Tab-separated table of C-alpha atoms in Angstrom:
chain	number	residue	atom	x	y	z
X	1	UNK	CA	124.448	58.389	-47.904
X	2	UNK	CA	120.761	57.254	-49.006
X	3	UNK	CA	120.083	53.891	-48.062
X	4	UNK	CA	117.464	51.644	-50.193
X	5	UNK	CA	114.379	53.305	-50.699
X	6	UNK	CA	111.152	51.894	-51.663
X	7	UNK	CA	107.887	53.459	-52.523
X	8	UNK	CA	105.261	53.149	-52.253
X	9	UNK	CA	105.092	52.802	-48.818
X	10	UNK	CA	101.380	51.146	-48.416
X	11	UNK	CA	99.887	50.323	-51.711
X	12	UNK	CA	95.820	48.994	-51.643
X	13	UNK	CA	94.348	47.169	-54.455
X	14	UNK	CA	91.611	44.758	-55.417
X	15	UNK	CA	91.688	41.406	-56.367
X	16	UNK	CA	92.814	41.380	-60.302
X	17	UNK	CA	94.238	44.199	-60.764
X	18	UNK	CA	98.516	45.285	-60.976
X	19	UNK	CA	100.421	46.111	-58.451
X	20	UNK	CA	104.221	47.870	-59.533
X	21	UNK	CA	106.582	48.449	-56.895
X	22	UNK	CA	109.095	50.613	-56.842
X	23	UNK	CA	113.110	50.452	-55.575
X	24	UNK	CA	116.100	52.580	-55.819
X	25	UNK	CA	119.199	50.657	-54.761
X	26	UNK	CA	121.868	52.280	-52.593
X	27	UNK	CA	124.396	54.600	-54.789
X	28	UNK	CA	126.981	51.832	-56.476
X	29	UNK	CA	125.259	48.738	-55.883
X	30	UNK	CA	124.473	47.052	-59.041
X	31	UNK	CA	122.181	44.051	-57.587
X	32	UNK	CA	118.870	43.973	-56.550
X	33	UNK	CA	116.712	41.691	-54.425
X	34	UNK	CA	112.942	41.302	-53.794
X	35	UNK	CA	111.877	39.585	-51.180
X	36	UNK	CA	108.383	39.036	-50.149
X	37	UNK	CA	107.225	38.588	-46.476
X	38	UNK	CA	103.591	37.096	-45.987
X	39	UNK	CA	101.885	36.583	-42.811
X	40	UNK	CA	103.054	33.591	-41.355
X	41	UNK	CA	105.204	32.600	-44.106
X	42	UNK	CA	108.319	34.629	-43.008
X	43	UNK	CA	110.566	36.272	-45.787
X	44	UNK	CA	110.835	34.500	-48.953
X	45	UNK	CA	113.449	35.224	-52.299
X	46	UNK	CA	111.474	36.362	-54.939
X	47	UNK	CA	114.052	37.787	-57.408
X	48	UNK	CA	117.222	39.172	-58.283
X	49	UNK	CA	118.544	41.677	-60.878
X	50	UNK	CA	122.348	42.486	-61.206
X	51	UNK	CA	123.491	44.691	-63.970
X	52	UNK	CA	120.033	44.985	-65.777
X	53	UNK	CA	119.273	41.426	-65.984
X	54	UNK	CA	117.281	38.419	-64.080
X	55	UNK	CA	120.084	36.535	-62.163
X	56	UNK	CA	117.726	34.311	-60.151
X	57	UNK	CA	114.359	33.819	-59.465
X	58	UNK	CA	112.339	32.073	-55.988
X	59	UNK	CA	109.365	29.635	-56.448
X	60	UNK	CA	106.980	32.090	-57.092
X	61	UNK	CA	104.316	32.128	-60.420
X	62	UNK	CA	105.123	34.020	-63.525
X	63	UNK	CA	102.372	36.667	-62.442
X	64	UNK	CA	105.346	37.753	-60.139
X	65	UNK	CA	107.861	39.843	-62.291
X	66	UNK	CA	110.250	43.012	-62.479
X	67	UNK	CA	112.770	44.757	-64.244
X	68	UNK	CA	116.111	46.723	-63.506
X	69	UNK	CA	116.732	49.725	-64.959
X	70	UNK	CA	120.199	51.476	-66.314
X	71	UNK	CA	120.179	53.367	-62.999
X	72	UNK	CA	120.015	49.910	-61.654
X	73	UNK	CA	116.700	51.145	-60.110
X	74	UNK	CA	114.011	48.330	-59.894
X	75	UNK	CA	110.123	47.530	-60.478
X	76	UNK	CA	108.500	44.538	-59.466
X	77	UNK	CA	105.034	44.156	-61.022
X	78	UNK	CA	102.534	41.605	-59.814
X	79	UNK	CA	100.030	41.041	-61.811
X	80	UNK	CA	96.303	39.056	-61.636
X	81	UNK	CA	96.768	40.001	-58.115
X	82	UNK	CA	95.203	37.621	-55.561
X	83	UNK	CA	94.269	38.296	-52.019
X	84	UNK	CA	97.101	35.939	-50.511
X	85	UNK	CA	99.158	38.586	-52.393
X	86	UNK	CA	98.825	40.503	-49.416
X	87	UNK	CA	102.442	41.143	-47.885
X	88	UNK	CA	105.191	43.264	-47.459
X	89	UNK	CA	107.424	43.140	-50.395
X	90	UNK	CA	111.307	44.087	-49.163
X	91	UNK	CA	113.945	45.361	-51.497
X	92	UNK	CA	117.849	44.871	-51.028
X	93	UNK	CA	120.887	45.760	-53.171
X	94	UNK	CA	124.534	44.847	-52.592
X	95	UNK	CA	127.126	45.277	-54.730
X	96	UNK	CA	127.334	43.005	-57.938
X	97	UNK	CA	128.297	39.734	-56.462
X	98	UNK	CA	128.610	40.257	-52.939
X	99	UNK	CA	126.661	38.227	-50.442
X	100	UNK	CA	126.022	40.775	-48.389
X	101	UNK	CA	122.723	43.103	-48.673
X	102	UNK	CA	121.118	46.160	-47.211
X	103	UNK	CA	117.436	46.233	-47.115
X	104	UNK	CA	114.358	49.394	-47.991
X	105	UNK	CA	111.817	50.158	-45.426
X	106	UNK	CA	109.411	47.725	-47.647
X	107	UNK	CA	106.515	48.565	-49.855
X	108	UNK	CA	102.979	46.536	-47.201
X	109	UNK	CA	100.566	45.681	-50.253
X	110	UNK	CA	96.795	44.721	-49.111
X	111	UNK	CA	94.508	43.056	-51.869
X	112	UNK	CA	90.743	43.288	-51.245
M	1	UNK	CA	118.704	21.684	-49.534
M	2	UNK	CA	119.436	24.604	-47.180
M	3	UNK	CA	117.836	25.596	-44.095
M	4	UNK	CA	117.513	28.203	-41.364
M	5	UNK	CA	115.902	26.786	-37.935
M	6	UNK	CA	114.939	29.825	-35.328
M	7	UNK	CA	113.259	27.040	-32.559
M	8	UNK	CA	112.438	30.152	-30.472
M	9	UNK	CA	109.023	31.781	-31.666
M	10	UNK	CA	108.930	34.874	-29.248
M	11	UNK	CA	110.967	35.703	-26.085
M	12	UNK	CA	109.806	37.661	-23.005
M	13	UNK	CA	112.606	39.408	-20.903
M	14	UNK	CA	112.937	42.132	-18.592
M	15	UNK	CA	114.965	45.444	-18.980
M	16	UNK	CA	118.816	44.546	-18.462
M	17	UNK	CA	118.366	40.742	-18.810
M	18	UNK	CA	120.595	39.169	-20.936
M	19	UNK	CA	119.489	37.085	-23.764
M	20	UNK	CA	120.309	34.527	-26.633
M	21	UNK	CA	118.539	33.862	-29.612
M	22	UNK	CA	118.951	30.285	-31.292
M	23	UNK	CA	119.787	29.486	-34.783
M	24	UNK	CA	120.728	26.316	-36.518
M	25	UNK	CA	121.206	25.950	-40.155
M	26	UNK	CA	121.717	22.870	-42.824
M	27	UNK	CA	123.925	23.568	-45.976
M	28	UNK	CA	126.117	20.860	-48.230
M	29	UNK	CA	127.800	23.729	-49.264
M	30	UNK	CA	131.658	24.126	-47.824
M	31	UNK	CA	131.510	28.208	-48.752
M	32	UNK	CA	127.883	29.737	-46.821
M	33	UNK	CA	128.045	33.038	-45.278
M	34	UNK	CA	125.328	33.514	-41.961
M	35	UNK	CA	123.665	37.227	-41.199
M	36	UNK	CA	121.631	38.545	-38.520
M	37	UNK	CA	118.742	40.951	-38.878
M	38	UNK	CA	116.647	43.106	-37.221
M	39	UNK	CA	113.223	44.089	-38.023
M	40	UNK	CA	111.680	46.848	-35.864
M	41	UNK	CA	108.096	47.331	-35.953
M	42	UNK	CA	108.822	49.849	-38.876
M	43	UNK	CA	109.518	47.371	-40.995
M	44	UNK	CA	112.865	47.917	-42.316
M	45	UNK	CA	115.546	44.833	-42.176
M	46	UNK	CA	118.474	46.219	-40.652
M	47	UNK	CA	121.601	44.276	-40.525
M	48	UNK	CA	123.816	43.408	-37.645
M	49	UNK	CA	126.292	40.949	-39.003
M	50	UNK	CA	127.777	38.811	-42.002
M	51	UNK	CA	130.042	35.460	-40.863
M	52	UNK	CA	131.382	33.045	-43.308
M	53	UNK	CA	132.228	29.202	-42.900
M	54	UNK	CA	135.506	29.950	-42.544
M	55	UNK	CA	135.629	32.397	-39.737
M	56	UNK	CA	134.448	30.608	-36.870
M	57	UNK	CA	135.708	33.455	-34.568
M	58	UNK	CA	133.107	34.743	-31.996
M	59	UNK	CA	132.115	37.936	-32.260
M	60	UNK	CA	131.573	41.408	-30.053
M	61	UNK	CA	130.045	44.495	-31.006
M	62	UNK	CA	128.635	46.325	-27.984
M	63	UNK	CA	126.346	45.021	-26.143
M	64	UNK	CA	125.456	42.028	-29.012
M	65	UNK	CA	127.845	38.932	-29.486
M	66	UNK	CA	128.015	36.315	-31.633
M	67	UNK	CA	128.529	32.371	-31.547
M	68	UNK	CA	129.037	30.668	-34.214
M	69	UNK	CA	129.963	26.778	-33.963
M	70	UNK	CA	130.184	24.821	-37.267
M	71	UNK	CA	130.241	21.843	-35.205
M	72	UNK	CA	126.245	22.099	-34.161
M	73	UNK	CA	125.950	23.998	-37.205
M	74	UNK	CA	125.071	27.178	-34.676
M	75	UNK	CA	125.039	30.977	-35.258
M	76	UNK	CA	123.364	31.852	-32.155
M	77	UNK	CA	123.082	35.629	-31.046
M	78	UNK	CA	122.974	37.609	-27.788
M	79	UNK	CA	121.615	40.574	-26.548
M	80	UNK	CA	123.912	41.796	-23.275
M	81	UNK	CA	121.944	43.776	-20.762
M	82	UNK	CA	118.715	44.098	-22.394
M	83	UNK	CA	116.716	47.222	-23.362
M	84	UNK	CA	113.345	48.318	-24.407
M	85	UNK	CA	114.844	49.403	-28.010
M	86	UNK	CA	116.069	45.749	-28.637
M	87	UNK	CA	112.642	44.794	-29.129
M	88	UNK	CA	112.124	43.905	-32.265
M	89	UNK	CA	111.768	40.564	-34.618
M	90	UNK	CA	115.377	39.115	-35.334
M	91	UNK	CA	116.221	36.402	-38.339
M	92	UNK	CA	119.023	34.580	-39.236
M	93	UNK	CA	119.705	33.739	-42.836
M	94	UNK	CA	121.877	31.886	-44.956
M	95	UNK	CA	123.483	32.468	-48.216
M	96	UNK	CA	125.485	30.433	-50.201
M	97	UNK	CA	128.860	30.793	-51.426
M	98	UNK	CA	128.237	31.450	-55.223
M	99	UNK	CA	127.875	34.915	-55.569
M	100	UNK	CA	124.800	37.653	-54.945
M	101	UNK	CA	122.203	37.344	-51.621
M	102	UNK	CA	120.041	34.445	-52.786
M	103	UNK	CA	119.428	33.840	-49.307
M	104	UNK	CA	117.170	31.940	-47.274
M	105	UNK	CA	115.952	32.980	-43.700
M	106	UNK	CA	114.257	31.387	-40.716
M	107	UNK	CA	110.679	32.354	-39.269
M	108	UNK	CA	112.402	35.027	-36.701
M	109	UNK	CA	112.379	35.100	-33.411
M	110	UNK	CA	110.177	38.421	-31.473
M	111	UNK	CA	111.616	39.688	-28.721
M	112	UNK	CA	109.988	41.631	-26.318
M	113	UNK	CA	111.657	43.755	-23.790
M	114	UNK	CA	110.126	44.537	-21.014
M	115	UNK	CA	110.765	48.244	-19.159
């Protein structure tokens, strides 16, 4: 079975521009979770989808948003993107309600 | 407000050492669930176990084990008979009760086995 999968692996933009991240959830779960992990700031909630719509949302600036899709796929755009952007952003999904997650290899975004 | 303490930054051991890894949590909540993860230098969070308040059994899978205390509010973690493949960054994390993985972790702890 497929686990979470995440892509772009490494994604490299400049300061301003969008960055959209990609994540497939593992077959059946319904919820997913972004997480972002920064460089000496350790792994913080960013958001969660469950069954196509924004269930929760970390302390984070509207510039930080995403969708779920049908397929219960998810995107997570950033946009105006600022160089302390710079981290690797970690998907998880679980199924709907549980409180237990498996996490994607993460997509390492660099802003220059 | 909830909180995940890992005291221990990084931890050196050699080869077939054994080894604990501290974590202390705060939570009003009666319901929490506690996890372990492991981050190898790919990247990927990989879990190891789920505990919830109510279970306050001590757990053994392998070579890892699992302490959990509700009375020092304690889910500490250790490594048996270390090896080089254990190295790796490890968090602990807690989620509440309500539903979903809105979960908060602590700053990890890096292990380093030495061969």
């Amino acid at each position: 079975e497929a686990g979470v999968t995440q892509s772009p692996t490494h994604l490299i933009k400049t300061r301003g521009q969008q960055a959209t991240l990609r994540c497939s959830p593992i077959s059946g779960h319904t919820s997913v979770y972004w997480y972002q992990q920064a460089l000496g700031l350790g792994l913080q909630f960013l958001l969660w989808y469950d069954e196509g719509e924004e269930r929760n949302r970390g302390n984070f600036p509207p510039r930080f948003s995403g969708r779920q899709f049908p397929n219960y796929s998810s995107e997570l755009n950033v946009n105006a993107l600022e160089l302390e952007d710079s981290a690797l952003y970690l998907c998880a999904s679980s199924f709907q309600g549980y409180t237990e997650a498996f996490f994607g290899q993460g997509t390492r975004l660099t802003v220059v | 407000a909830q909180k995940v303490t890992q005291a221990q930054t990084e931890i050196s051991v050699v080869e077939k050492e054994d080894v604990t890894l501290d974590c202390v949590y705060e939570t009003r909540d009666t319901t929490y669930y506690l996890f372990w993860y492991k981050q190898p230098p790919s990247g990927e969070l990989v879990f190891l176990i789920r505990r919830n308040s109510f279970d306050e059994q001590n757990e053994i899978s392998g070579r890892y084990s699992w302490n959990f205390q509700k009375s020092t509010s304690s889910f500490n973690f250790t490594i048996t008979a270390s090896q080089v493949v254990d190295s790796a960054v490890y968090f602990c994390a807690l989620s509440d009760g309500t539903g979903g993985f809105k979960t908060i972790f602590g700053a990890g702890t890096r292990l380093f086995v030495k061969a």
